[in-house]
Short mmCIF file of C-alpha atoms in Angstrom, two decimals:
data_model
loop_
_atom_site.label_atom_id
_atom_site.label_comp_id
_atom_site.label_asym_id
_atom_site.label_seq_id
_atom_site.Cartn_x
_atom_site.Cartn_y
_atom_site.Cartn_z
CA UNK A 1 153.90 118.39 242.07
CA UNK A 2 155.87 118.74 239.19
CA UNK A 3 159.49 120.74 238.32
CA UNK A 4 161.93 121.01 235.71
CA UNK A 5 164.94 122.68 235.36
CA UNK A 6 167.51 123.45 232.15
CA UNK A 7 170.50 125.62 231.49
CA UNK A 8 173.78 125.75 230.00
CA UNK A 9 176.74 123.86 230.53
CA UNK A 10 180.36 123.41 229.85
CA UNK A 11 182.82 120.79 231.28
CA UNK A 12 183.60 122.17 235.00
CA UNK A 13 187.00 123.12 235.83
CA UNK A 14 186.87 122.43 239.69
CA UNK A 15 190.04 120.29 240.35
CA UNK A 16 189.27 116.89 240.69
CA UNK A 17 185.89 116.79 238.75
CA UNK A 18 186.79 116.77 234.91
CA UNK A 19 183.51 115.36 234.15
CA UNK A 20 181.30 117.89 236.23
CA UNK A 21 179.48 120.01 234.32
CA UNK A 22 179.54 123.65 235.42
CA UNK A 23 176.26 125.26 234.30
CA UNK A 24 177.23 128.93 233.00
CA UNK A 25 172.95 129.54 233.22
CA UNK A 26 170.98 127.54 235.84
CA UNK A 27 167.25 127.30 235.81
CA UNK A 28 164.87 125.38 237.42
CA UNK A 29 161.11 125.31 237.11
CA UNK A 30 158.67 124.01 239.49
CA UNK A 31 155.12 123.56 239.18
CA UNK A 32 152.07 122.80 242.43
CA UNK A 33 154.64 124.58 244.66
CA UNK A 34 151.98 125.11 246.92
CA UNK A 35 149.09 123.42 247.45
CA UNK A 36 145.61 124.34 245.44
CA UNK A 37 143.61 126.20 247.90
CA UNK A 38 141.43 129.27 248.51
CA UNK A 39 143.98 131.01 251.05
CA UNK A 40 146.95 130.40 248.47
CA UNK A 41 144.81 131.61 245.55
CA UNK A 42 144.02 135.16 247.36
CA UNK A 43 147.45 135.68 249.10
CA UNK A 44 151.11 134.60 248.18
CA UNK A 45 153.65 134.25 250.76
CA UNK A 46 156.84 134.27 249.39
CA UNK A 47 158.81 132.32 252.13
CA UNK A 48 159.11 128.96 251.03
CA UNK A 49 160.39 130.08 247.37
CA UNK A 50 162.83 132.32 249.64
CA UNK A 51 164.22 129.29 251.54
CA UNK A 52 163.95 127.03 248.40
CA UNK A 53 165.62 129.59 246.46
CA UNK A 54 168.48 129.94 248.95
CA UNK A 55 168.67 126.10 249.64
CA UNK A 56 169.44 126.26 245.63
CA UNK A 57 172.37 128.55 246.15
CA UNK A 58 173.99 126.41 248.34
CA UNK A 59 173.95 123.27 246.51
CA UNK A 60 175.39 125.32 243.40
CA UNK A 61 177.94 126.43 245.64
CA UNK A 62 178.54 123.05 247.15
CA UNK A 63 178.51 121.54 243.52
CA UNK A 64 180.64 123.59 241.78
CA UNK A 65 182.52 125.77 244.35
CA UNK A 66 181.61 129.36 243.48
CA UNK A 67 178.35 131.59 244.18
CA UNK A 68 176.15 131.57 241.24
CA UNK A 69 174.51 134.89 241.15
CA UNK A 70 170.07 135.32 241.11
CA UNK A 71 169.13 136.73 238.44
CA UNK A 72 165.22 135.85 238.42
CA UNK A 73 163.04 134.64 241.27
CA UNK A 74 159.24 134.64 239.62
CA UNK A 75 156.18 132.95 240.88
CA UNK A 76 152.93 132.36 239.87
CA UNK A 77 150.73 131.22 242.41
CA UNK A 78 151.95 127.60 242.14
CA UNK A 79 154.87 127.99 239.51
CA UNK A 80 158.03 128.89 240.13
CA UNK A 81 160.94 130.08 238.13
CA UNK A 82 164.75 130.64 239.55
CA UNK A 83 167.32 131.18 237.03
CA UNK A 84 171.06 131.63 238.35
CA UNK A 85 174.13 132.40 236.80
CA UNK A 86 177.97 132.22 236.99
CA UNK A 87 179.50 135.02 239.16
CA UNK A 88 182.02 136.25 235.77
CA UNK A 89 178.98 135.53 233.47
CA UNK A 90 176.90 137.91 235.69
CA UNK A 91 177.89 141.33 234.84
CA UNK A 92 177.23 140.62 230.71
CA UNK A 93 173.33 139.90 231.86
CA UNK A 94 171.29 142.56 231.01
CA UNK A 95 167.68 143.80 230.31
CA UNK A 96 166.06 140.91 232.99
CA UNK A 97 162.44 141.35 232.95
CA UNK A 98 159.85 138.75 234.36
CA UNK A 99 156.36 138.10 233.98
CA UNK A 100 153.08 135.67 234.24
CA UNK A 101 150.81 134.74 232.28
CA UNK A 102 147.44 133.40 234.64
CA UNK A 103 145.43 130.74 233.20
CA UNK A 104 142.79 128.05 234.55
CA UNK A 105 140.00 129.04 236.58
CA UNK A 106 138.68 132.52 236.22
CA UNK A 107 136.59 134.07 233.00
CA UNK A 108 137.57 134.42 229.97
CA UNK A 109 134.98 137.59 229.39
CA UNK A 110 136.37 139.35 232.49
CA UNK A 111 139.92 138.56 231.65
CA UNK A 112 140.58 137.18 235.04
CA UNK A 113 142.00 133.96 235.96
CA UNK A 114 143.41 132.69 238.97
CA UNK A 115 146.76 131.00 237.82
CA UNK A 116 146.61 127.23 239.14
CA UNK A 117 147.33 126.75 235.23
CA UNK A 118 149.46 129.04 232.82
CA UNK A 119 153.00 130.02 232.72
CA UNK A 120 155.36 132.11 234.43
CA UNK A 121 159.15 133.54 232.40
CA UNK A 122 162.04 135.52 231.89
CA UNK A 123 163.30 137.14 229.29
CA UNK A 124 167.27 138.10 229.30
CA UNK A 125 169.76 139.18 226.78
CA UNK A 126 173.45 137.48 227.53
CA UNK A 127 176.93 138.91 225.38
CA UNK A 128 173.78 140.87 223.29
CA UNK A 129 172.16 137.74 222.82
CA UNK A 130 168.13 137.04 223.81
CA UNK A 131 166.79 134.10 225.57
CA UNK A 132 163.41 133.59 227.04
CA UNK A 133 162.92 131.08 229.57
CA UNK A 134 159.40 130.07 229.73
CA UNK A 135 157.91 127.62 232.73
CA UNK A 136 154.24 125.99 232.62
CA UNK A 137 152.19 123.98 233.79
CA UNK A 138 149.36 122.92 231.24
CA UNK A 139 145.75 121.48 231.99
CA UNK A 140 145.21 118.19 232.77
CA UNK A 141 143.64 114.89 232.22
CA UNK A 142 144.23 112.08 229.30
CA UNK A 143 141.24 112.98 227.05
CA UNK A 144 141.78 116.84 226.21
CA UNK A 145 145.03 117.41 224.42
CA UNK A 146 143.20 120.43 222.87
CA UNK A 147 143.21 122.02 226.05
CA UNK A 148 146.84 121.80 226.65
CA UNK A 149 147.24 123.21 222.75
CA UNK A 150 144.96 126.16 223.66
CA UNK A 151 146.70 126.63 227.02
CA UNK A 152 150.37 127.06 225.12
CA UNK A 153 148.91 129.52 222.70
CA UNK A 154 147.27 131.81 225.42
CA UNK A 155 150.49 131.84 227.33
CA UNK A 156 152.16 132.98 224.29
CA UNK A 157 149.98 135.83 223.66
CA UNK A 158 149.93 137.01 227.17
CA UNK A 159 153.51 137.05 227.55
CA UNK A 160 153.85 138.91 224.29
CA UNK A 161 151.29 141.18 225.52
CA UNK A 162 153.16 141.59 229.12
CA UNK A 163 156.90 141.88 227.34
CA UNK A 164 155.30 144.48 224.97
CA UNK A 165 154.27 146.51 227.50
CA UNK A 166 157.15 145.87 230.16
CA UNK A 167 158.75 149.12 231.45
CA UNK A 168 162.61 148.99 229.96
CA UNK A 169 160.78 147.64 226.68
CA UNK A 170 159.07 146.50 224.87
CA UNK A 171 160.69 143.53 224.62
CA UNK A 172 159.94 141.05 221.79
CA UNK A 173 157.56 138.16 222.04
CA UNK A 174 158.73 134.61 223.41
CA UNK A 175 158.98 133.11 219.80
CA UNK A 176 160.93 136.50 218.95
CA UNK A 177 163.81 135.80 221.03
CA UNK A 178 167.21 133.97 219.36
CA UNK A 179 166.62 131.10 222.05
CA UNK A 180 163.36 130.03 223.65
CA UNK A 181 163.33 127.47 226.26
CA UNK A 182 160.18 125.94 227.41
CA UNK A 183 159.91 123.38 230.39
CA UNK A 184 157.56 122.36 233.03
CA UNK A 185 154.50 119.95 233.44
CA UNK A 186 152.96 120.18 229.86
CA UNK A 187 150.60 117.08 231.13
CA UNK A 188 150.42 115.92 227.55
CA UNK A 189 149.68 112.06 227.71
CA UNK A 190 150.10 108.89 225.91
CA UNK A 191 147.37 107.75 223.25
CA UNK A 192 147.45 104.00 224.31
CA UNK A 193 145.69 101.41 226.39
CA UNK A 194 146.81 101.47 229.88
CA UNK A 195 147.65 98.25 229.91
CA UNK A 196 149.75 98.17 226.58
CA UNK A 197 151.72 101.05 227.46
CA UNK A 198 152.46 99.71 230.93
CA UNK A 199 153.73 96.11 229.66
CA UNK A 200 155.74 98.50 226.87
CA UNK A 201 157.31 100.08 229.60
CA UNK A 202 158.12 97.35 231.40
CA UNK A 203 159.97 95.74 228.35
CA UNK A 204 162.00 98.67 227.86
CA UNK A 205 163.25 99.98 230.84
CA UNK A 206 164.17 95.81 231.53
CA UNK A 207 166.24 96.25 228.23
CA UNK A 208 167.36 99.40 229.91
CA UNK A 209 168.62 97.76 232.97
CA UNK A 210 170.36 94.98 230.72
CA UNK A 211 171.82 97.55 228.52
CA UNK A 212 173.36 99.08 231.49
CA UNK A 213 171.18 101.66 233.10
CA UNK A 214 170.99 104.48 230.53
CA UNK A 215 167.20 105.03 230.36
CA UNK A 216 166.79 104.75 234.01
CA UNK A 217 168.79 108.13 234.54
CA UNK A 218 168.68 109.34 231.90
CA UNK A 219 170.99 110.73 229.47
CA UNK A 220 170.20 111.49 225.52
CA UNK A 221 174.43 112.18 224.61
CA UNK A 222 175.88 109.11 224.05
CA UNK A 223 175.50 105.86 222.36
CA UNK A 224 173.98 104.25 225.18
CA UNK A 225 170.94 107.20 224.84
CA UNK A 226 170.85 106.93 221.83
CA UNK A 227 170.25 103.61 222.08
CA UNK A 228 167.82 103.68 225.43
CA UNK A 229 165.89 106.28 222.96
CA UNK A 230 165.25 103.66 220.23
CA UNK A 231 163.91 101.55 222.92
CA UNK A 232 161.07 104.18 223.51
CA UNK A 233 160.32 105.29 220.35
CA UNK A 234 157.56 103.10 219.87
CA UNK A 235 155.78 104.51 222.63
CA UNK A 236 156.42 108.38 222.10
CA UNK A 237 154.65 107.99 218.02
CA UNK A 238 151.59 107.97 220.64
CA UNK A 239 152.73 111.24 222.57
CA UNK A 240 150.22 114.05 222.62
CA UNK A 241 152.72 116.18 222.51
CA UNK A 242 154.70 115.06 219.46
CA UNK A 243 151.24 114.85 217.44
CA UNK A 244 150.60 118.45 218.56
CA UNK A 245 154.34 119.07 217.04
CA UNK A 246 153.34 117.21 213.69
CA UNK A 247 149.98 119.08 213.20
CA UNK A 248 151.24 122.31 213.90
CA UNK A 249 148.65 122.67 216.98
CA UNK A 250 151.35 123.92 218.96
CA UNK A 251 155.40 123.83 220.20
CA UNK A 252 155.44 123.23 216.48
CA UNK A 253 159.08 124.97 215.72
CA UNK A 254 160.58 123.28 219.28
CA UNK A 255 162.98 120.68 219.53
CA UNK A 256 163.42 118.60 221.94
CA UNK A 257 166.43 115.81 223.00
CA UNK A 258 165.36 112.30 222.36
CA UNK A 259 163.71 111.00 225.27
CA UNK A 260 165.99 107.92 226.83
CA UNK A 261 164.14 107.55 230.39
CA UNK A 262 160.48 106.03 231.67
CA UNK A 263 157.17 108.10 231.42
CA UNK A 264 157.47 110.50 234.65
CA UNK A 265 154.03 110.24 235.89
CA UNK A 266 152.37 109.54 237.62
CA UNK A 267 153.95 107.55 240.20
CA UNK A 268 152.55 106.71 243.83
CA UNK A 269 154.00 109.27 245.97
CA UNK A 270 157.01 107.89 247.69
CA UNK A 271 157.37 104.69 245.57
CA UNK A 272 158.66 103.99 241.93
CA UNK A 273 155.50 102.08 241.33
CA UNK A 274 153.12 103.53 238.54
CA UNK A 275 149.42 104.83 239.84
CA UNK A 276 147.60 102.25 241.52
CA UNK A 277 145.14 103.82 242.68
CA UNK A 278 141.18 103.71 241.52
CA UNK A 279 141.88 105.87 238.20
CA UNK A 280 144.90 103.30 237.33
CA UNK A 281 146.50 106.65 235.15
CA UNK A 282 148.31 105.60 232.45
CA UNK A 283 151.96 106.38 232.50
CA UNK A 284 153.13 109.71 230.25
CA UNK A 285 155.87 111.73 229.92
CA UNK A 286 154.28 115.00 231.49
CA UNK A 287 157.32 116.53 232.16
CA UNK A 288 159.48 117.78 229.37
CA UNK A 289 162.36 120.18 228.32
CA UNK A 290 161.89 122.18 224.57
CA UNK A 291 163.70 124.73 222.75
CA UNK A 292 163.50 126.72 219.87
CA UNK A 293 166.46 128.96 218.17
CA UNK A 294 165.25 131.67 216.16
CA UNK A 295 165.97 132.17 212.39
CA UNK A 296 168.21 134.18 212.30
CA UNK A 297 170.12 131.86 215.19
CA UNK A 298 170.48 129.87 212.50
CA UNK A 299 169.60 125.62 211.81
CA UNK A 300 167.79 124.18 215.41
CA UNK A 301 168.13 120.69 213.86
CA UNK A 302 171.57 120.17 213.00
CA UNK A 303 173.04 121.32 216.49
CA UNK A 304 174.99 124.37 215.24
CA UNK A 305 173.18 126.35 217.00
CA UNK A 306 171.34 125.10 220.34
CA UNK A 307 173.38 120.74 221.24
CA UNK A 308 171.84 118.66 223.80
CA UNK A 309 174.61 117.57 226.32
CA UNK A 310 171.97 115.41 228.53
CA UNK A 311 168.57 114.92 228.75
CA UNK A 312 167.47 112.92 232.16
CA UNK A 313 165.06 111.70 234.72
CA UNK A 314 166.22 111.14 238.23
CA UNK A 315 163.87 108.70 239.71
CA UNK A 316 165.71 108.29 243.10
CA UNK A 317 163.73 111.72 243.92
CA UNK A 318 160.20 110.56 245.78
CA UNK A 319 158.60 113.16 247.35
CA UNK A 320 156.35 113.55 244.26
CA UNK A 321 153.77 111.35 241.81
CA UNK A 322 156.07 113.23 239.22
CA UNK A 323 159.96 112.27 238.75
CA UNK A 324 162.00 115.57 237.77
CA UNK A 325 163.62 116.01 234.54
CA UNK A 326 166.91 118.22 233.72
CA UNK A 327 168.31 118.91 230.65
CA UNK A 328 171.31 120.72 229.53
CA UNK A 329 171.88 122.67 226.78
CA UNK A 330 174.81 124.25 224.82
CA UNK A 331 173.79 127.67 223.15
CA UNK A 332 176.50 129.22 220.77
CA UNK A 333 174.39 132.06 219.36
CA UNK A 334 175.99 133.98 216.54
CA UNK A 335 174.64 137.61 218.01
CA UNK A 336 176.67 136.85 220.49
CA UNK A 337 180.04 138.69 221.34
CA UNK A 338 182.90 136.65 220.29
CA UNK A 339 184.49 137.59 223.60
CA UNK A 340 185.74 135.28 225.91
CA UNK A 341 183.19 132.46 226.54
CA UNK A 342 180.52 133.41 224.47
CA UNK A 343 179.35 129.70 224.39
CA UNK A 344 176.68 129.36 226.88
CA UNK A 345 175.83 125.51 227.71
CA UNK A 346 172.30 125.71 229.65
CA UNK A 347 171.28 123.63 232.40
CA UNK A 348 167.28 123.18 232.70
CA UNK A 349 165.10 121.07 235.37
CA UNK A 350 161.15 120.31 235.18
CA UNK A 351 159.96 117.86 237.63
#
């Protein structure tokens, strides 16, 4: 499967760990949680996100030496979305509200689908300030990219529909919000030969490795990203998703970090070696980490508003054909309270 997480940071002021960075918001999404099956379709036992969900906790308190505080646990048949935040931060959270939006198999004349696609979120306001946090996981395969467009706009319109109606509400639309964050498996692929993009990749995580390391990891903040993102620039003019962007088919207003690490999919489960099985899939980065600041938020583009602090791919994690991506985010939004703090750097995974 798939996850992602994302949230906001700011340097971490545990003693001894200047260059820690202490999430204020944590989030992670995770997509094919469970496994695709009649009995998990029909009934949803919320166990493992429990245990997952408290493993999470623990870490964050390991990490960073405080108890971050739940403030969303949402699930979707196989998507999952925990957001956590900073014990002071906590009692400034207000108007939480959840919801799904089911997609994939089902009928589009009955209105019924049974979720193994679609998108699960939460919508929050922090200092008086509104963020939606949005996890999905698109449809796949290489040769429908329209799908995946389609997919993003009926995810849209039945979260507006669900936030509309949402008791406490009605809450405004995803888009509507002064930050929306979007992560998960998107699925959108590369528009290359197999073979060229594979040899392409090959080239530049080598001149990765030379140049130190930076794509490997990860890591769009500093000169060495910057420079790791040059190297695979060539390849992402071919991304699915950044054509989408530059037609306007969809995630047209969303920014994302440039991307400085290796396509995350799809590996062989357990190994760092690319597909090689009978389909041979071509390498793509699946997995990615958006945002998009409202207008009145002010500029998206010139950081003012919304600065990436790191954008990454951890490929020591092997449990999956996917290798999880984090991001994390610095939101300064201008509704906010100019209280102590207002500043909220977000930290965001999507394997």
């Amino acid at each position: 499967g798939g996850g992602g997480a994302g949230g906001a940071a700011g340097p971490s002021s545990a003693p001894g760990s200047p260059s820690v960075l202490r999430p204020e918001i944590f989030v992670i999404g995770l997509q094919e949680f469970v496994d695709l099956t009649a009995k998990n379709l029909l009934s949803q036992d919320d166990r493992r996100r429990k245990e997952t969900q408290a493993t999470l906790a623990a870490t964050l308190r390991q990490v960073h030496g405080e108890d971050y505080v739940p403030v969303c646990a949402e699930q979707m048949f196989g998507l999952v979305l925990l957001v956590f935040v900073r014990p002071w931060l906590a009692e400034h959270v207000r108007g939480v509200t959840a919801r799904s939006c089911a997609c994939g198999f089902g009928s589009d004349s009955l209105g019924v689908k049974a979720g193994n696609k679609g998108g699960v979120s939460v919508r929050l306001d922090v200092f008086g300030a509104s963020l939606c946090i949005v996890n999905t996981h698109l449809p796949a395969g290489q040769s429908h990219p329209e799908e995946r467009n389609a997919t993003y706009w009926e995810v849209l319109k039945g979260l507006e529909q669900a936030f509309g109606q949402a008791r406490g509400g009605p809450h405004p639309p995803p888009l509507s919000h002064e930050l929306c964050v979007w992560l998960g498996d998107l699925n959108y692929r590369l528009e290359q030969p197999n073979e060229l993009v594979r040899r392409a990749v090959a080239d530049a995580s080598a001149a990765d490795q030379a140049a130190g390391g930076g794509g490997a990891a990860g890591g769009s903040g500093a000169a060495a990203g910057n420079g790791a993102a040059a190297r695979w620039a060539g390849l992402m003019r071919h991304d699915q998703l950044k054509l989408a962007q530059r037609s306007a088919l969809a995630f047209a207003d969303f920014v994302e970090a440039p991307v400085c690490f290796p396509p995350t999919y799809k590996y062989d489960a357990g190994t760092n070696h690319y597909d090689t099985s009978e389909k041979q899939r071509t390498p793509s980065w699946t997995d990615r980490v958006l945002w998009r600041a409202s207008a009145q938020s002010g500029s998206t583009s010139g950081g003012s508003t919304v600065q990436s602090l790191a954008y990454t791919c951890t490929q020591q994690v092997l449990v999956s054909d996917h290798k999880p991506v984090s991001a994390v985010l610095l939101w300064n939004p201008p509704s906010a309270s100019s209280s102590s703090s207002a500043s909220a750097p977000l930290d965001q995974h999507a394997p």
